[in-house]
Amino acid sequence: MIYKVYYQNDQKRNPKREDTHSLYLEAPTEVEARALVEAHTEHNIEFIEAIEGETLAYEQKNPNYKLTEFSE
């Protein structure tokens, strides 16, 4: 499953919508997606959304679409 993870770069500041970023990640479950991001980054995760079907096709048309892979 592909997940879109919305996050802030900094955990020390209050989240601002203008500073929200996103990344795309493939993981078996939302819990595992969160664990991967938390283990490999310092991001403050706001929301994780599963995307599939037409939503995934739409996101893949964005030139900034790229699956993030973390090396173990």
mmCIF file with all atom_site columns, C-alpha atoms in Angstrom:
data_model
loop_
_atom_site.group_PDB
_atom_site.id
_atom_site.type_symbol
_atom_site.label_atom_id
_atom_site.label_alt_id
_atom_site.label_comp_id
_atom_site.label_asym_id
_atom_site.label_entity_id
_atom_site.label_seq_id
_atom_site.pdbx_PDB_ins_code
_atom_site.Cartn_x
_atom_site.Cartn_y
_atom_site.Cartn_z
_atom_site.occupancy
_atom_site.B_iso_or_equiv
_atom_site.pdbx_formal_charge
_atom_site.auth_seq_id
_atom_site.auth_comp_id
_atom_site.auth_asym_id
_atom_site.auth_atom_id
_atom_site.pdbx_PDB_model_num
ATOM 1  C CA . MET A 1 1  ? 0.000  0.000  0.000   1.00 0.00 ? 1  MET A CA 1
ATOM 2  C CA . ILE A 1 2  ? 1.193  3.524  -0.750  1.00 0.00 ? 2  ILE A CA 1
ATOM 3  C CA . TYR A 1 3  ? 0.894  6.101  2.020   1.00 0.00 ? 3  TYR A CA 1
ATOM 4  C CA . LYS A 1 4  ? 1.135  9.863  1.834   1.00 0.00 ? 4  LYS A CA 1
ATOM 5  C CA . VAL A 1 5  ? 2.743  11.182 5.009   1.00 0.00 ? 5  VAL A CA 1
ATOM 6  C CA . TYR A 1 6  ? 2.154  14.817 5.937   1.00 0.00 ? 6  TYR A CA 1
ATOM 7  C CA . TYR A 1 7  ? 4.836  16.185 8.231   1.00 0.00 ? 7  TYR A CA 1
ATOM 8  C CA . GLN A 1 8  ? 6.647  19.203 9.647   1.00 0.00 ? 8  GLN A CA 1
ATOM 9  C CA . ASN A 1 9  ? 10.443 19.315 9.492   1.00 0.00 ? 9  ASN A CA 1
ATOM 10 C CA . ASP A 1 10 ? 10.776 20.558 13.065  1.00 0.00 ? 10 ASP A CA 1
ATOM 11 C CA . GLN A 1 11 ? 9.341  18.876 16.165  1.00 0.00 ? 11 GLN A CA 1
ATOM 12 C CA . LYS A 1 12 ? 10.082 21.861 18.404  1.00 0.00 ? 12 LYS A CA 1
ATOM 13 C CA . ARG A 1 13 ? 7.756  24.388 16.737  1.00 0.00 ? 13 ARG A CA 1
ATOM 14 C CA . ASN A 1 14 ? 4.001  24.330 16.584  1.00 0.00 ? 14 ASN A CA 1
ATOM 15 C CA . PRO A 1 15 ? 2.774  22.992 13.241  1.00 0.00 ? 15 PRO A CA 1
ATOM 16 C CA . LYS A 1 16 ? 1.819  25.552 10.597  1.00 0.00 ? 16 LYS A CA 1
ATOM 17 C CA . ARG A 1 17 ? -0.095 24.598 7.493   1.00 0.00 ? 17 ARG A CA 1
ATOM 18 C CA . GLU A 1 18 ? 2.306  26.641 5.373   1.00 0.00 ? 18 GLU A CA 1
ATOM 19 C CA . ASP A 1 19 ? 5.217  24.505 6.587   1.00 0.00 ? 19 ASP A CA 1
ATOM 20 C CA . THR A 1 20 ? 3.581  21.118 5.966   1.00 0.00 ? 20 THR A CA 1
ATOM 21 C CA . HIS A 1 21 ? 5.452  18.816 3.592   1.00 0.00 ? 21 HIS A CA 1
ATOM 22 C CA . SER A 1 22 ? 4.603  15.365 2.323   1.00 0.00 ? 22 SER A CA 1
ATOM 23 C CA . LEU A 1 23 ? 6.339  12.206 1.244   1.00 0.00 ? 23 LEU A CA 1
ATOM 24 C CA . TYR A 1 24 ? 5.134  8.973  -0.318  1.00 0.00 ? 24 TYR A CA 1
ATOM 25 C CA . LEU A 1 25 ? 6.023  5.661  1.219   1.00 0.00 ? 25 LEU A CA 1
ATOM 26 C CA . GLU A 1 26 ? 5.250  2.021  0.484   1.00 0.00 ? 26 GLU A CA 1
ATOM 27 C CA . ALA A 1 27 ? 4.499  -0.082 3.565   1.00 0.00 ? 27 ALA A CA 1
ATOM 28 C CA . PRO A 1 28 ? 2.229  -2.988 4.505   1.00 0.00 ? 28 PRO A CA 1
ATOM 29 C CA . THR A 1 29 ? 0.264  -0.977 7.117   1.00 0.00 ? 29 THR A CA 1
ATOM 30 C CA . GLU A 1 30 ? -0.152 2.590  8.346   1.00 0.00 ? 30 GLU A CA 1
ATOM 31 C CA . VAL A 1 31 ? 1.472  1.624  11.654  1.00 0.00 ? 31 VAL A CA 1
ATOM 32 C CA . GLU A 1 32 ? 4.556  0.328  9.839   1.00 0.00 ? 32 GLU A CA 1
ATOM 33 C CA . ALA A 1 33 ? 4.670  3.456  7.662   1.00 0.00 ? 33 ALA A CA 1
ATOM 34 C CA . ARG A 1 34 ? 4.684  5.630  10.793  1.00 0.00 ? 34 ARG A CA 1
ATOM 35 C CA . ALA A 1 35 ? 7.380  3.469  12.400  1.00 0.00 ? 35 ALA A CA 1
ATOM 36 C CA . LEU A 1 36 ? 9.607  3.769  9.308   1.00 0.00 ? 36 LEU A CA 1
ATOM 37 C CA . VAL A 1 37 ? 9.350  7.558  9.194   1.00 0.00 ? 37 VAL A CA 1
ATOM 38 C CA . GLU A 1 38 ? 9.907  7.903  12.942  1.00 0.00 ? 38 GLU A CA 1
ATOM 39 C CA . ALA A 1 39 ? 12.927 5.578  12.874  1.00 0.00 ? 39 ALA A CA 1
ATOM 40 C CA . HIS A 1 40 ? 14.675 7.324  9.964   1.00 0.00 ? 40 HIS A CA 1
ATOM 41 C CA . THR A 1 41 ? 13.775 11.010 10.328  1.00 0.00 ? 41 THR A CA 1
ATOM 42 C CA . GLU A 1 42 ? 13.206 13.762 12.854  1.00 0.00 ? 42 GLU A CA 1
ATOM 43 C CA . HIS A 1 43 ? 9.909  14.730 11.204  1.00 0.00 ? 43 HIS A CA 1
ATOM 44 C CA . ASN A 1 44 ? 6.836  15.668 13.216  1.00 0.00 ? 44 ASN A CA 1
ATOM 45 C CA . ILE A 1 45 ? 4.161  13.507 11.553  1.00 0.00 ? 45 ILE A CA 1
ATOM 46 C CA . GLU A 1 46 ? 0.791  15.231 11.226  1.00 0.00 ? 46 GLU A CA 1
ATOM 47 C CA . PHE A 1 47 ? -1.232 12.692 9.260   1.00 0.00 ? 47 PHE A CA 1
ATOM 48 C CA . ILE A 1 48 ? -0.815 9.506  7.239   1.00 0.00 ? 48 ILE A CA 1
ATOM 49 C CA . GLU A 1 49 ? -3.204 8.797  4.395   1.00 0.00 ? 49 GLU A CA 1
ATOM 50 C CA . ALA A 1 50 ? -3.488 5.566  2.407   1.00 0.00 ? 50 ALA A CA 1
ATOM 51 C CA . ILE A 1 51 ? -3.801 6.326  -1.307  1.00 0.00 ? 51 ILE A CA 1
ATOM 52 C CA . GLU A 1 52 ? -4.885 3.958  -4.052  1.00 0.00 ? 52 GLU A CA 1
ATOM 53 C CA . GLY A 1 53 ? -6.857 3.807  -7.262  1.00 0.00 ? 53 GLY A CA 1
ATOM 54 C CA . GLU A 1 54 ? -7.706 7.128  -8.892  1.00 0.00 ? 54 GLU A CA 1
ATOM 55 C CA . THR A 1 55 ? -6.189 9.108  -6.025  1.00 0.00 ? 55 THR A CA 1
ATOM 56 C CA . LEU A 1 56 ? -2.853 7.337  -6.480  1.00 0.00 ? 56 LEU A CA 1
ATOM 57 C CA . ALA A 1 57 ? -2.998 7.836  -10.255 1.00 0.00 ? 57 ALA A CA 1
ATOM 58 C CA . TYR A 1 58 ? -3.610 11.560 -9.708  1.00 0.00 ? 58 TYR A CA 1
ATOM 59 C CA . GLU A 1 59 ? -0.716 11.866 -7.234  1.00 0.00 ? 59 GLU A CA 1
ATOM 60 C CA . GLN A 1 60 ? 1.620  9.998  -9.614  1.00 0.00 ? 60 GLN A CA 1
ATOM 61 C CA . LYS A 1 61 ? 1.023  12.663 -12.283 1.00 0.00 ? 61 LYS A CA 1
ATOM 62 C CA . ASN A 1 62 ? 2.593  15.276 -9.994  1.00 0.00 ? 62 ASN A CA 1
ATOM 63 C CA . PRO A 1 63 ? 6.229  15.909 -11.048 1.00 0.00 ? 63 PRO A CA 1
ATOM 64 C CA . ASN A 1 64 ? 7.226  15.859 -7.348  1.00 0.00 ? 64 ASN A CA 1
ATOM 65 C CA . TYR A 1 65 ? 5.843  12.344 -6.813  1.00 0.00 ? 65 TYR A CA 1
ATOM 66 C CA . LYS A 1 66 ? 8.589  9.994  -5.674  1.00 0.00 ? 66 LYS A CA 1
ATOM 67 C CA . LEU A 1 67 ? 8.468  6.997  -3.358  1.00 0.00 ? 67 LEU A CA 1
ATOM 68 C CA . THR A 1 68 ? 10.732 7.466  -0.377  1.00 0.00 ? 68 THR A CA 1
ATOM 69 C CA . GLU A 1 69 ? 12.901 4.495  0.523   1.00 0.00 ? 69 GLU A CA 1
ATOM 70 C CA . PHE A 1 70 ? 14.854 4.200  3.754   1.00 0.00 ? 70 PHE A CA 1
ATOM 71 C CA . SER A 1 71 ? 17.987 2.088  3.877   1.00 0.00 ? 71 SER A CA 1
ATOM 72 C CA . GLU A 1 72 ? 18.268 -0.220 6.847   1.00 0.00 ? 72 GLU A CA 1
#
